[in-house]
Amino acid sequence: MRECVCCLLLRSGLITPEIIQSLLPWVNSPSENHRVTSTAFLAQLMSDPMLREKKFLKPVLHILEERSHDRNSIVHQMAVRGLGNLVYGAPEKVKKHKEFLMVILIRALILKELKEKDIDSSFRDLTQQIRTYFDNEDDALCLLSFVLFGILARLTKKKWKGYFADQVRQSWVTLLLHLQDPNPRVSVECRATFHLCVPFLGLKRLQTAVNEHCDGTAELKPEELQVDICRHLAKENAELLENLYKSTITYFCSSWEEIRAVAAKLAGIILEHTVRQRMKWLDLEHLPMALQVLKKDPSPSVQLVATEVISVLCPGGVLGE
């Protein structure tokens, strides 16, 4: 309701700097209702060009960062959403204030004091904490986690490259699936982060193939990318292919119907483009059962994908129904 009122005021042009200034004392009010109202209002304003261009952009950012520690969960959520709205609405500002925003966003996500100079000493905890938000149902948190993971990929120093490479191996399948995230803004940010992370897998031919798909601004064709990845892994790294498959089927139970559909299709691509005799890790009992469950999924699109995968993989009864 508060966000709707703010949207109406924005569209009508009634928001003035004086109104914003009058709200600022509310964010530190002992009244939770006042803090919720003012934080929600400021969070929505972060997508408004007027606020982004004013001199009080940084003060409001600091306020939202402080409220991200609020004991009230709604205030915390609104504050983090406001930071997300800035990423959505002002990517040029994110670049301009990257170091400043990085500190604020990281603190908002992991709920503790952290400055840029402290990243080295907190690298392990920071990386693990950010990964926990990759599948968060809040789009703002999901997007921010991809932004931050991409930043860490660029900042990783030599002594942490081995550790970060292990973190990438544990999460690259998640990134691959979220390339088709139902939120287009999340998928775009995921694309950039996925591209930054692939070199940590240490497979040069795979990296070259991914570069061909992710370089530039051309529209990404995820299924073609997935086919190329499966082909390269079948030749270069069977262990990583196994990791791809086992991680993919866990997403059959995702809360997002789009991700369930993507996971089912990717599982089919993996099996289509690899030699089954070499896939000793393939559970020929579990997969058909899992696909049969997806055929009864509440989502018609998931049902359709599961049916298509079964028809392609089971014509001779190898993965018989």
XYZ file of C-alpha atoms in Angstrom:
321
model
C 0.000 0.000 0.000
C 2.808 2.400 0.941
C 4.629 1.589 -2.302
C 1.459 2.194 -4.333
C 1.051 5.648 -2.785
C 4.677 6.429 -3.565
C 4.276 5.293 -7.195
C 1.211 7.510 -7.601
C 3.054 10.500 -6.176
C 6.028 9.842 -8.449
C 3.860 9.617 -11.552
C 1.998 12.796 -10.626
C 5.238 14.698 -10.042
C 4.307 15.614 -6.471
C 7.516 14.356 -4.854
C 9.773 17.259 -3.937
C 13.130 17.420 -2.141
C 11.313 19.035 0.787
C 8.989 16.041 1.120
C 11.931 13.666 1.067
C 13.789 15.746 3.641
C 10.781 15.710 5.937
C 10.711 11.917 5.849
C 14.305 11.419 6.932
C 13.704 11.832 10.705
C 11.114 9.039 10.537
C 13.672 6.385 9.642
C 15.186 6.574 13.131
C 11.853 6.811 14.905
C 11.225 4.482 17.868
C 7.897 3.742 16.190
C 8.191 0.689 13.942
C 5.275 1.920 11.835
C 7.125 5.165 11.134
C 10.323 3.287 10.229
C 8.464 0.888 7.943
C 6.586 3.693 6.182
C 9.587 5.965 5.668
C 11.938 3.148 4.610
C 9.411 1.735 2.136
C 8.903 5.215 0.708
C 12.648 5.854 0.317
C 13.164 2.370 -1.135
C 10.668 3.072 -3.903
C 12.250 6.461 -4.551
C 15.594 4.814 -5.347
C 14.261 4.037 -8.818
C 13.343 7.689 -9.424
C 15.775 9.817 -11.514
C 15.075 12.909 -9.409
C 16.428 11.310 -6.253
C 19.404 9.766 -8.014
C 20.497 13.152 -9.355
C 20.176 15.037 -6.076
C 22.968 15.685 -3.616
C 21.184 13.623 -0.957
C 21.594 10.356 -2.905
C 24.454 9.204 -0.694
C 22.747 10.179 2.590
C 19.678 8.166 1.581
C 21.905 5.232 0.621
C 23.517 5.380 4.049
C 20.076 5.474 5.650
C 18.964 2.381 3.734
C 22.190 0.618 4.690
C 21.577 1.405 8.355
C 17.959 0.234 8.131
C 19.155 -3.056 6.591
C 20.270 -3.883 10.144
C 16.897 -2.957 11.646
C 15.443 -5.448 14.108
C 12.133 -5.206 12.261
C 12.198 -7.687 9.365
C 9.905 -5.531 7.193
C 12.167 -2.503 7.582
C 15.177 -4.668 6.726
C 13.440 -6.047 3.640
C 12.394 -2.598 2.443
C 15.919 -1.251 2.884
C 17.477 -4.066 0.846
C 14.784 -3.662 -1.805
C 15.678 0.018 -2.059
C 19.276 -0.893 -2.788
C 17.977 -3.305 -5.393
C 15.839 -0.569 -6.954
C 18.976 1.497 -7.440
C 20.595 -1.395 -9.316
C 17.445 -1.838 -11.435
C 16.905 1.815 -12.222
C 20.362 3.332 -12.346
C 23.074 0.981 -13.620
C 25.184 4.007 -14.600
C 25.134 5.130 -10.975
C 26.144 1.674 -9.802
C 29.241 1.945 -11.973
C 29.976 5.513 -10.873
C 29.754 4.651 -7.177
C 30.843 1.011 -7.450
C 33.200 0.988 -4.471
C 30.759 2.915 -2.313
C 27.827 0.710 -3.284
C 29.819 -2.459 -2.914
C 30.398 -1.695 0.748
C 26.721 -0.901 1.336
C 25.328 -3.877 -0.588
C 27.662 -6.359 1.051
C 26.775 -5.061 4.481
C 23.084 -5.282 3.606
C 23.394 -8.875 2.505
C 25.544 -10.365 5.248
C 24.273 -8.108 8.029
C 27.625 -7.175 9.472
C 30.174 -4.368 9.375
C 32.440 -4.634 6.348
C 34.512 -2.109 4.448
C 36.366 -2.574 1.172
C 39.732 -2.797 2.938
C 38.365 -5.700 5.008
C 37.359 -7.839 2.020
C 40.654 -9.723 1.977
C 40.355 -10.921 5.573
C 36.648 -11.770 5.194
C 36.814 -13.245 1.695
C 35.768 -16.796 2.624
C 32.742 -15.825 4.694
C 31.736 -13.143 2.241
C 31.798 -15.475 -0.758
C 29.794 -18.176 1.003
C 27.220 -15.720 2.344
C 26.636 -14.178 -1.080
C 26.097 -17.604 -2.659
C 23.254 -18.342 -0.251
C 21.177 -15.627 -1.953
C 21.483 -16.980 -5.515
C 18.141 -18.784 -5.267
C 16.417 -16.280 -3.021
C 12.782 -15.711 -3.988
C 13.218 -11.976 -3.493
C 14.377 -10.756 -6.915
C 16.246 -7.824 -5.390
C 18.338 -10.094 -3.158
C 18.925 -12.561 -5.976
C 20.076 -9.810 -8.324
C 22.319 -8.216 -5.711
C 23.984 -11.550 -4.971
C 24.908 -11.931 -8.649
C 26.194 -8.347 -8.750
C 28.382 -8.964 -5.701
C 29.652 -12.352 -6.847
C 30.698 -10.765 -10.133
C 32.515 -8.023 -8.223
C 34.338 -10.647 -6.170
C 35.299 -12.487 -9.368
C 36.985 -9.302 -10.560
C 38.600 -8.516 -7.199
C 39.888 -12.001 -6.374
C 43.584 -11.869 -5.553
C 46.065 -14.584 -6.466
C 46.060 -16.214 -3.031
C 42.253 -16.601 -3.148
C 41.922 -17.820 -6.729
C 41.980 -21.507 -5.732
C 39.317 -21.003 -3.097
C 37.131 -18.871 -5.363
C 37.481 -21.438 -8.155
C 36.061 -24.047 -5.770
C 33.153 -21.725 -4.967
C 32.512 -21.258 -8.681
C 32.477 -25.026 -9.195
C 29.824 -25.284 -6.502
C 27.650 -22.562 -7.980
C 28.229 -22.373 -11.742
C 25.215 -24.603 -12.470
C 22.998 -22.210 -10.523
C 24.340 -19.350 -12.619
C 23.773 -21.333 -15.803
C 20.138 -21.963 -14.920
C 19.479 -18.378 -13.860
C 20.532 -17.211 -17.301
C 16.861 -17.975 -17.984
C 15.572 -16.430 -14.776
C 11.939 -15.273 -15.100
C 13.071 -11.781 -14.139
C 14.904 -10.349 -17.173
C 16.973 -7.997 -15.020
C 18.223 -10.893 -12.935
C 19.069 -12.926 -16.045
C 21.052 -10.022 -17.541
C 23.104 -9.590 -14.374
C 23.561 -13.346 -14.118
C 24.916 -13.418 -17.673
C 27.631 -10.908 -16.769
C 28.578 -12.815 -13.612
C 28.543 -16.205 -15.354
C 30.901 -14.819 -17.992
C 33.280 -13.561 -15.286
C 33.222 -16.873 -13.422
C 33.792 -19.366 -16.254
C 37.585 -18.726 -16.386
C 37.806 -20.070 -12.818
C 36.753 -23.501 -14.112
C 40.151 -23.711 -15.813
C 38.897 -25.060 -19.150
C 40.193 -22.870 -21.961
C 38.173 -24.424 -24.788
C 35.018 -24.192 -22.722
C 35.834 -20.587 -21.894
C 36.265 -19.813 -25.597
C 32.870 -21.340 -26.355
C 31.197 -19.363 -23.558
C 32.870 -16.154 -24.769
C 31.286 -16.660 -28.176
C 27.849 -16.721 -26.543
C 28.283 -14.094 -23.811
C 30.572 -11.475 -25.356
C 28.939 -8.281 -26.534
C 25.287 -7.343 -26.294
C 23.778 -9.831 -28.744
C 20.770 -11.757 -27.486
C 21.852 -14.811 -25.552
C 20.578 -18.187 -26.774
C 20.747 -20.273 -23.587
C 19.951 -23.660 -25.143
C 22.719 -23.297 -27.712
C 25.096 -22.326 -24.901
C 24.037 -25.375 -22.882
C 24.597 -27.704 -25.851
C 28.111 -26.308 -26.378
C 28.914 -26.642 -22.674
C 27.787 -30.282 -22.606
C 29.793 -31.140 -25.709
C 32.970 -29.578 -24.326
C 32.604 -31.160 -20.897
C 32.023 -34.592 -22.445
C 35.439 -34.227 -24.101
C 37.328 -32.271 -21.446
C 36.026 -32.933 -17.971
C 33.667 -35.811 -17.136
C 33.760 -34.880 -13.446
C 32.379 -31.427 -14.131
C 29.755 -32.932 -16.425
C 28.653 -35.163 -13.553
C 28.513 -32.081 -11.322
C 26.390 -30.333 -13.954
C 23.922 -33.199 -14.142
C 23.579 -33.846 -10.407
C 23.173 -30.162 -9.613
C 20.657 -29.699 -12.432
C 18.235 -32.385 -11.263
C 18.068 -30.807 -7.798
C 16.300 -27.886 -9.483
C 13.418 -30.137 -10.507
C 11.997 -29.059 -7.127
C 12.621 -25.328 -7.552
C 9.841 -22.996 -6.428
C 10.094 -21.214 -9.811
C 8.244 -22.997 -12.570
C 10.529 -21.399 -15.173
C 13.623 -22.795 -13.434
C 12.024 -26.261 -13.142
C 11.385 -26.187 -16.886
C 14.931 -25.003 -17.634
C 16.399 -27.720 -15.400
C 14.366 -30.464 -17.076
C 15.409 -29.258 -20.523
C 19.067 -29.016 -19.485
C 18.977 -32.554 -18.091
C 17.734 -33.703 -21.462
C 20.503 -31.800 -23.268
C 23.132 -33.367 -21.006
C 21.941 -36.870 -21.817
C 21.469 -36.157 -25.517
C 24.988 -34.922 -26.071
C 27.027 -37.351 -23.992
C 27.949 -41.024 -24.245
C 25.822 -42.850 -21.700
C 28.280 -45.698 -21.347
C 30.723 -43.268 -19.746
C 28.121 -41.868 -17.384
C 28.423 -44.455 -14.625
C 27.056 -41.903 -12.196
C 23.724 -41.702 -14.038
C 20.839 -43.074 -11.989
C 18.632 -44.713 -14.605
C 15.924 -45.341 -12.025
C 15.705 -41.919 -10.427
C 15.673 -39.800 -13.583
C 12.584 -41.376 -15.234
C 10.721 -41.142 -11.930
C 11.685 -37.480 -11.544
C 10.574 -36.701 -15.092
C 7.283 -38.482 -14.503
C 6.711 -36.253 -11.471
C 7.362 -33.191 -13.622
C 4.810 -34.441 -16.151
C 2.235 -33.883 -13.393
C 3.634 -30.479 -12.414
C 1.058 -27.710 -11.743
C 2.679 -25.681 -14.526
C 1.654 -26.617 -18.101
C 5.006 -25.371 -19.409
C 6.904 -27.712 -17.068
C 4.616 -30.602 -18.052
C 5.344 -29.918 -21.717
C 9.118 -29.834 -21.248
C 9.097 -33.038 -19.179
C 7.012 -34.801 -21.835
C 9.383 -33.642 -24.584
C 12.472 -34.789 -22.661
C 10.963 -38.201 -22.000
C 9.974 -38.631 -25.652
C 13.506 -37.791 -26.817
C 15.349 -39.880 -24.259
C 13.066 -42.898 -24.084
C 12.207 -43.916 -27.663
C 13.934 -47.278 -27.231
C 13.118 -47.746 -23.594
C 16.598 -46.846 -22.254
C 14.930 -44.479 -19.824
C 11.580 -46.166 -20.158
C 8.525 -44.732 -18.505
